[in-house]
Short mmCIF file of C-alpha atoms and ligand atoms in Angstrom, two decimals:
data_model
loop_
_atom_site.label_atom_id
_atom_site.label_comp_id
_atom_site.label_asym_id
_atom_site.label_seq_id
_atom_site.Cartn_x
_atom_site.Cartn_y
_atom_site.Cartn_z
CA MET A 1 0.00 0.00 0.00
CA ALA A 2 1.31 3.46 -0.83
CA THR A 3 2.40 5.47 2.16
CA PRO A 4 0.25 8.55 2.66
CA GLN A 5 2.32 11.70 2.62
CA ALA A 6 -0.31 14.13 3.73
CA SER A 7 2.02 15.99 6.05
CA SER A 8 1.72 19.20 4.06
CA LEU A 9 -2.08 19.15 4.27
CA THR A 10 -4.04 19.12 7.48
CA PHE A 11 -7.59 17.96 7.16
CA GLN A 12 -10.33 18.78 9.60
CA ARG A 13 -12.38 15.85 10.79
CA SER A 14 -16.06 16.20 10.24
CA PRO A 15 -18.07 14.99 13.21
CA ASN A 16 -21.09 13.98 11.13
CA LEU A 17 -20.85 11.59 8.25
CA PRO A 18 -23.95 11.46 6.05
CA ARG A 19 -26.56 8.82 6.74
CA ASN A 20 -25.86 5.73 4.66
CA CYS A 21 -22.41 6.98 3.78
CA THR A 22 -20.92 4.78 1.04
CA PHE A 23 -17.35 6.07 1.49
CA ASP A 24 -14.71 4.90 3.85
CA PRO A 25 -14.97 7.49 6.68
CA HIS A 26 -11.30 8.47 6.34
CA ASP A 27 -11.73 9.09 2.59
CA TRP A 28 -14.97 10.99 3.16
CA ASN A 29 -13.26 13.36 5.55
CA ILE A 30 -10.50 14.07 3.06
CA LEU A 31 -12.84 14.50 0.07
CA SER A 32 -15.09 16.81 2.07
CA GLN A 33 -12.28 19.39 2.28
CA TYR A 34 -12.35 19.94 -1.50
CA TRP A 35 -14.75 21.89 -3.67
CA HIS A 36 -17.00 19.81 -5.90
CA PRO A 37 -19.43 20.91 -8.61
CA VAL A 38 -23.07 20.07 -7.89
CA ALA A 39 -25.19 21.86 -10.53
CA PHE A 40 -25.22 24.33 -13.41
CA ASN A 41 -25.62 27.82 -12.05
CA ALA A 42 -28.15 28.60 -14.81
CA ASP A 43 -30.43 25.88 -13.38
CA LEU A 44 -30.52 27.58 -9.99
CA GLY A 45 -33.07 30.34 -10.32
CA ASP A 46 -35.69 31.31 -7.73
CA LYS A 47 -36.45 27.73 -6.83
CA PRO A 48 -34.22 25.74 -4.47
CA LEU A 49 -32.63 22.61 -5.94
CA SER A 50 -31.99 19.21 -4.40
CA VAL A 51 -28.51 17.79 -5.05
CA THR A 52 -26.36 15.11 -3.44
CA LEU A 53 -22.66 15.37 -2.75
CA LEU A 54 -20.59 12.71 -0.99
CA ASP A 55 -23.87 11.05 0.04
CA GLU A 56 -25.07 14.23 1.75
CA ALA A 57 -28.50 15.44 0.58
CA LEU A 58 -28.21 19.19 0.05
CA VAL A 59 -30.46 22.07 -0.82
CA ILE A 60 -28.89 24.83 -2.88
CA TYR A 61 -30.66 28.15 -3.23
CA ARG A 62 -30.19 31.81 -4.04
CA LEU A 63 -30.86 34.69 -1.69
CA ASP A 64 -30.34 38.16 -3.18
CA GLY A 65 -28.52 36.58 -6.11
CA LYS A 66 -25.95 34.80 -3.94
CA VAL A 67 -25.68 31.00 -3.84
CA PHE A 68 -26.06 29.03 -0.60
CA ALA A 69 -25.94 25.35 0.34
CA ALA A 70 -27.34 23.56 3.37
CA ARG A 71 -28.28 20.09 4.54
CA ASP A 72 -31.62 19.34 2.96
CA VAL A 73 -33.29 18.81 6.34
CA CYS A 74 -35.35 21.37 8.18
CA PRO A 75 -34.24 21.45 11.84
CA HIS A 76 -37.88 21.83 12.91
CA ARG A 77 -39.34 18.47 11.88
CA GLY A 78 -37.00 17.17 9.22
CA ALA A 79 -38.83 18.14 6.03
CA PRO A 80 -36.75 18.58 2.85
CA LEU A 81 -36.09 22.27 2.29
CA SER A 82 -35.53 21.64 -1.42
CA ARG A 83 -39.33 21.23 -1.69
CA GLY A 84 -39.75 24.75 -0.38
CA TRP A 85 -39.26 28.13 -2.02
CA VAL A 86 -37.56 31.50 -1.61
CA GLU A 87 -39.64 34.46 -0.44
CA ASN A 88 -38.72 37.85 1.04
CA GLY A 89 -35.05 36.91 1.23
CA HIS A 90 -35.76 33.68 3.15
CA LEU A 91 -35.62 30.00 2.29
CA VAL A 92 -39.09 28.77 3.28
CA CYS A 93 -39.73 25.21 4.46
CA PRO A 94 -42.79 23.64 2.79
CA TYR A 95 -44.08 21.92 5.95
CA HIS A 96 -44.77 24.71 8.48
CA GLY A 97 -43.46 27.70 6.58
CA LEU A 98 -40.45 28.54 8.73
CA GLY A 99 -38.19 31.03 6.92
CA TYR A 100 -34.38 30.93 7.09
CA GLY A 101 -32.07 33.85 6.32
CA ALA A 102 -28.67 34.08 4.65
CA ASP A 103 -26.92 33.28 7.94
CA GLY A 104 -28.88 30.01 8.16
CA LYS A 105 -30.88 31.16 11.20
CA CYS A 106 -34.66 30.96 11.36
CA LYS A 107 -36.13 34.45 11.04
CA HIS A 108 -39.83 33.74 10.82
CA ILE A 109 -42.27 31.23 12.36
CA PRO A 110 -45.70 31.83 10.78
CA SER A 111 -47.59 29.93 13.50
CA GLN A 112 -46.50 32.36 16.22
CA SER A 113 -47.00 36.09 16.03
CA ASP A 114 -44.29 36.75 18.60
CA GLY A 115 -42.18 34.80 21.06
CA PRO A 116 -38.65 33.51 20.91
CA ILE A 117 -37.11 31.71 17.95
CA PRO A 118 -35.09 28.78 19.32
CA ASP A 119 -31.36 28.90 18.52
CA ARG A 120 -31.53 25.33 17.32
CA LEU A 121 -33.62 26.45 14.35
CA HIS A 122 -30.41 26.91 12.43
CA LEU A 123 -29.56 25.24 9.14
CA THR A 124 -26.38 23.25 8.70
CA THR A 125 -24.81 25.36 5.96
CA TYR A 126 -21.79 24.77 3.74
CA PRO A 127 -19.57 27.08 1.69
CA ALA A 128 -20.88 27.50 -1.87
CA GLN A 129 -19.67 29.52 -4.85
CA GLU A 130 -20.13 29.84 -8.60
CA ALA A 131 -17.40 29.32 -11.18
CA TYR A 132 -17.12 28.09 -14.79
CA GLY A 133 -20.92 28.04 -15.12
CA LEU A 134 -21.27 25.68 -12.15
CA VAL A 135 -22.23 25.79 -8.48
CA TRP A 136 -19.48 24.41 -6.23
CA VAL A 137 -19.86 23.21 -2.64
CA SER A 138 -17.39 22.07 0.00
CA LEU A 139 -18.76 20.07 2.93
CA GLY A 140 -15.57 20.48 4.98
CA GLY A 141 -15.15 24.22 5.01
CA GLY A 142 -13.57 24.75 1.58
CA THR A 143 -10.01 24.58 2.87
CA GLN A 144 -8.60 23.53 -0.51
CA PRO A 145 -8.46 25.83 -3.54
CA LEU A 146 -11.00 25.63 -6.34
CA PRO A 147 -9.51 23.99 -9.44
CA ASP A 148 -8.22 26.55 -11.88
CA PHE A 149 -9.61 26.76 -15.43
CA PRO A 150 -7.94 29.81 -16.99
CA ALA A 151 -9.17 29.21 -20.56
CA TRP A 152 -12.78 29.77 -19.40
CA ASN A 153 -12.22 33.49 -18.99
CA SER A 154 -9.58 33.99 -21.67
CA GLU A 155 -10.20 36.53 -24.39
CA GLY A 156 -11.31 34.99 -27.67
CA PHE A 157 -12.49 31.77 -26.02
CA GLN A 158 -16.07 30.58 -26.26
CA GLN A 159 -17.65 29.12 -23.12
CA ILE A 160 -19.53 25.86 -23.69
CA LEU A 161 -21.47 23.87 -21.09
CA PRO A 162 -22.58 20.47 -22.37
CA PRO A 163 -25.21 18.60 -20.31
CA SER A 164 -23.84 16.64 -17.36
CA ILE A 165 -23.53 12.86 -17.53
CA ASP A 166 -24.30 10.44 -14.69
CA ILE A 167 -21.93 7.50 -14.44
CA LYS A 168 -22.49 4.56 -12.13
CA ALA A 169 -18.84 4.40 -11.14
CA SER A 170 -16.44 6.07 -8.75
CA ALA A 171 -15.09 9.51 -9.53
CA GLY A 172 -11.54 8.14 -9.28
CA ARG A 173 -12.15 5.57 -11.99
CA GLN A 174 -13.77 8.20 -14.22
CA THR A 175 -10.96 10.72 -13.74
CA GLU A 176 -8.27 8.14 -14.40
CA GLY A 177 -10.13 7.14 -17.58
CA PHE A 178 -10.09 10.76 -18.75
CA ILE A 179 -6.27 10.94 -18.63
CA ASP A 180 -5.74 7.44 -20.07
CA VAL A 181 -4.35 7.78 -23.59
CA ALA A 182 -4.09 4.08 -24.49
CA HIS A 183 -7.85 3.59 -24.64
CA PHE A 184 -8.47 6.10 -27.43
CA ALA A 185 -7.95 3.54 -30.21
CA TRP A 186 -10.33 1.04 -28.65
CA ILE A 187 -13.09 2.89 -26.86
CA HIS A 188 -13.19 5.96 -29.12
CA HIS A 189 -12.76 4.28 -32.49
CA ASP A 190 -16.20 5.46 -33.63
CA SER A 191 -15.93 9.06 -32.42
CA PHE A 192 -12.39 10.34 -33.08
CA ALA A 193 -9.63 7.73 -32.74
CA ASP A 194 -8.48 4.84 -34.89
CA ARG A 195 -8.16 1.18 -33.99
CA HIS A 196 -5.31 0.94 -36.53
CA ASN A 197 -3.33 3.62 -34.69
CA PRO A 198 -3.01 2.14 -31.17
CA VAL A 199 0.63 2.87 -30.32
CA VAL A 200 1.17 5.37 -27.52
CA PRO A 201 4.40 7.28 -28.17
CA GLN A 202 6.58 8.07 -25.16
CA TYR A 203 5.13 10.96 -23.22
CA SER A 204 6.25 13.01 -20.26
CA VAL A 205 4.61 13.07 -16.84
CA GLU A 206 5.54 15.49 -14.07
CA ARG A 207 4.21 15.41 -10.55
CA ARG A 208 2.90 18.76 -9.41
CA ASP A 209 1.96 19.99 -5.96
CA ARG A 210 -1.69 19.27 -6.46
CA GLY A 211 -1.50 16.47 -9.00
CA LEU A 212 0.37 16.07 -12.26
CA ARG A 213 1.01 17.36 -15.74
CA ALA A 214 1.34 15.06 -18.75
CA GLU A 215 2.12 16.08 -22.29
CA TYR A 216 1.26 13.66 -25.04
CA VAL A 217 1.90 14.07 -28.76
CA SER A 218 0.44 11.60 -31.23
CA THR A 219 -1.27 11.41 -34.60
CA VAL A 220 -4.65 10.63 -33.03
CA SER A 221 -6.98 13.35 -34.29
CA ASN A 222 -9.19 15.25 -31.92
CA PHE A 223 -11.70 16.18 -34.61
CA PRO A 224 -14.87 14.10 -34.88
CA LYS A 225 -14.59 11.53 -37.68
CA SER A 226 -16.65 13.68 -40.04
CA MET A 227 -14.20 16.62 -39.72
CA GLN A 228 -10.86 14.87 -39.75
CA HIS A 229 -9.98 16.20 -43.21
CA ARG A 230 -9.46 19.58 -41.51
CA ALA A 231 -6.05 18.52 -40.13
CA PRO A 232 -3.15 17.71 -42.47
CA ASP A 233 -2.03 14.06 -42.62
CA GLY A 234 0.39 13.26 -39.83
CA PHE A 235 -0.52 16.40 -37.87
CA PRO A 236 1.18 16.21 -34.44
CA TRP A 237 -1.70 16.44 -31.99
CA ARG A 238 -0.49 17.81 -28.69
CA ARG A 239 -2.60 17.07 -25.62
CA VAL A 240 -1.68 18.54 -22.25
CA PHE A 241 -3.34 16.99 -19.21
CA GLU A 242 -3.17 18.81 -15.89
CA VAL A 243 -4.71 16.98 -12.97
CA ASP A 244 -5.66 18.45 -9.62
CA VAL A 245 -6.56 15.95 -6.94
CA PRO A 246 -8.98 14.56 -6.25
CA PHE A 247 -11.15 14.57 -9.42
CA PHE A 248 -10.25 17.43 -11.73
CA ALA A 249 -8.38 17.26 -15.00
CA ARG A 250 -7.80 20.02 -17.52
CA LEU A 251 -7.10 18.84 -21.04
CA THR A 252 -5.78 21.35 -23.53
CA VAL A 253 -5.71 20.10 -27.11
CA HIS A 254 -3.60 21.99 -29.66
CA PHE A 255 -5.52 22.10 -32.94
CA PRO A 256 -4.20 23.19 -36.35
CA GLU A 257 -3.76 26.95 -36.91
CA ASN A 258 -3.27 27.70 -33.21
CA GLY A 259 -6.69 26.43 -32.28
CA ARG A 260 -7.03 25.52 -28.61
CA LEU A 261 -9.66 23.39 -26.96
CA SER A 262 -9.65 23.26 -23.19
CA ILE A 263 -11.86 20.87 -21.22
CA LEU A 264 -12.29 20.76 -17.47
CA ASN A 265 -13.20 17.21 -16.46
CA ALA A 266 -14.93 17.92 -13.15
CA ALA A 267 -16.18 14.65 -11.68
CA SER A 268 -18.58 15.17 -8.80
CA PRO A 269 -18.71 12.28 -6.29
CA VAL A 270 -22.44 11.94 -5.63
CA SER A 271 -21.62 8.71 -3.80
CA SER A 272 -18.73 6.27 -3.96
CA ARG A 273 -20.58 4.52 -6.81
CA LEU A 274 -22.19 7.42 -8.66
CA THR A 275 -20.41 10.29 -10.40
CA ARG A 276 -22.02 13.32 -11.99
CA LEU A 277 -19.66 14.53 -14.66
CA PHE A 278 -19.51 18.20 -15.62
CA VAL A 279 -17.28 19.22 -18.53
CA PRO A 280 -17.09 22.97 -19.13
CA ILE A 281 -15.27 23.57 -22.42
CA ALA A 282 -13.52 26.68 -23.76
CA ARG A 283 -12.27 27.00 -27.34
CA ASN A 284 -10.91 29.74 -29.57
CA PHE A 285 -12.01 28.36 -32.98
CA ASP A 286 -15.26 27.42 -34.71
CA THR A 287 -16.93 29.83 -32.35
CA ASP A 288 -19.68 30.49 -34.90
CA LEU A 289 -20.67 26.83 -35.39
CA PRO A 290 -23.86 25.43 -33.79
CA LEU A 291 -23.25 24.17 -30.27
CA ASP A 292 -25.57 21.20 -30.77
CA ASP A 293 -22.78 19.46 -32.67
CA VAL A 294 -20.38 20.00 -29.75
CA TYR A 295 -22.93 18.69 -27.27
CA GLU A 296 -23.54 15.61 -29.40
CA PHE A 297 -19.82 14.86 -29.90
CA ASN A 298 -19.19 15.35 -26.18
CA ARG A 299 -22.08 13.03 -25.32
CA GLN A 300 -20.83 10.37 -27.71
CA VAL A 301 -17.27 10.43 -26.32
CA PHE A 302 -18.29 10.36 -22.66
CA GLU A 303 -20.94 7.68 -23.29
CA GLU A 304 -18.21 5.54 -24.83
CA ASP A 305 -16.19 6.02 -21.65
CA ARG A 306 -19.18 5.46 -19.38
CA ALA A 307 -19.93 2.08 -20.93
CA ILE A 308 -16.55 0.68 -19.86
CA VAL A 309 -15.91 2.64 -16.64
CA GLU A 310 -19.17 1.37 -15.15
CA LEU A 311 -17.90 -2.20 -15.57
CA GLN A 312 -14.44 -1.86 -14.00
CA CYS A 313 -13.73 -3.95 -10.93
CA PRO A 314 -13.07 -3.16 -8.15
CA GLU A 315 -15.25 -0.07 -8.31
CA ASP A 316 -12.89 2.01 -6.19
CA LEU A 317 -9.66 3.04 -7.85
CA PRO A 318 -6.95 0.76 -6.46
CA ILE A 319 -4.23 2.83 -4.84
CA ASP A 320 -2.17 -0.25 -4.03
CA ARG A 321 0.04 -0.51 -7.12
CA SER A 322 0.25 -4.28 -6.90
CA ALA A 323 -3.53 -4.63 -7.22
CA GLU A 324 -3.51 -4.10 -11.00
CA ALA A 325 -0.81 -4.52 -13.62
CA PRO A 326 0.49 -1.30 -15.18
CA ILE A 327 1.80 -1.11 -18.76
CA LEU A 328 4.14 1.51 -20.24
CA ALA A 329 1.29 3.74 -21.39
CA ASP A 330 -0.01 4.03 -17.82
CA ARG A 331 2.53 6.55 -16.55
CA SER A 332 -0.04 9.26 -16.05
CA SER A 333 -2.50 7.01 -14.24
CA GLY A 334 0.31 5.74 -11.99
CA ALA A 335 1.17 9.34 -11.10
CA TYR A 336 -2.51 10.06 -10.49
CA ARG A 337 -2.83 7.18 -8.06
CA ARG A 338 0.29 8.33 -6.22
CA ALA A 339 -1.14 11.86 -5.98
CA LEU A 340 -4.34 10.46 -4.44
CA ALA A 341 -2.28 8.41 -2.00
CA ASP A 342 -0.28 11.50 -1.07
CA ILE A 343 -3.39 13.26 0.23
CA GLY A 344 -4.20 10.15 2.24
CA LEU A 345 -6.93 8.63 0.08
CA GLY A 346 -7.46 5.00 -0.68
CA GLN A 347 -6.21 3.29 2.42
CA ALA A 348 -9.35 1.18 2.30
CA TYR A 349 -9.89 1.24 -1.46
CA VAL A 350 -9.08 -2.32 -2.42
CA ARG A 351 -11.89 -4.56 -1.30
S1 FES B 401 -40.44 20.82 9.20
FE1 FES B 401 -39.76 22.63 8.32
S2 FES B 401 -41.07 24.13 9.10
FE2 FES B 401 -41.66 22.32 10.13
FE1 FE2 B 402 -12.17 8.32 -23.06
#
């Protein structure tokens, strides 16, 4: 088993694991310190939304335009606040109409015209913020930085938000699949790669503070099959993968004529066996083409991945290097597993 080297990071223990937590408690406490995406910010209007993160049922809502997150349980009699609504700057519970303010405290009890409001009528709230078109929540206080995605706000880059994809697999397996370059020829033969071009040329992998950087040059096109004539034969496709633990990977693909496509693979751990994948994309070419084609290509590629990732066994990503057999092309996934081990994850992963 890899030795955890979490000395540079100190994680706070959370006293309350979610009911029916599917994670190892040690892993849950580590994962809770990070920010995770839970929804598209455009979907969060006046109505509260129900989402689940790390097995915790949450309500997310807007008060005065600002995003908030709380346990989806009213402290009065346990009704789900996500079934309620926002009114007069309060989140209103649907059962007895109690209204909660931006500080999480109850401000209004309709059944009493005066009298004290008990202190215990206080929501369990969590840090929430918006970035890259998404709402992000941290259950453990947000002690770790949000993953960076500089292309999203770069001049000349178009912002694209394909629909999310639910994958019945762990976020670790999904993220490792995203940085795996040897599967292109096999899994993505129909969408962009070529079964007759399976060789993975040597590529470089560097460990970084928060993960790794891998640079991979090959002749595997990144255009959909119907557009591959747009790159000259033998074009050297450069793909740069930058991973931030636990489940974020930026892929920048260098297209012909200085085109750049940047994808943030942001895998949200709904539970240890369910991942909601968000993939904000920024690109500086074809910005006038219909986005439906991008959504469809994205769906096809990630569905191809989903079909295999959902079948991998064991479901948790093995951190113990002897549990699976690496091949030469696996340098980036080996570095990814070591980065997860370094923050202390996976001590109970192999079951
Ligand atoms: S359960 Fe929420 S107001 Fe009573
Ligand atoms: Fe893939």
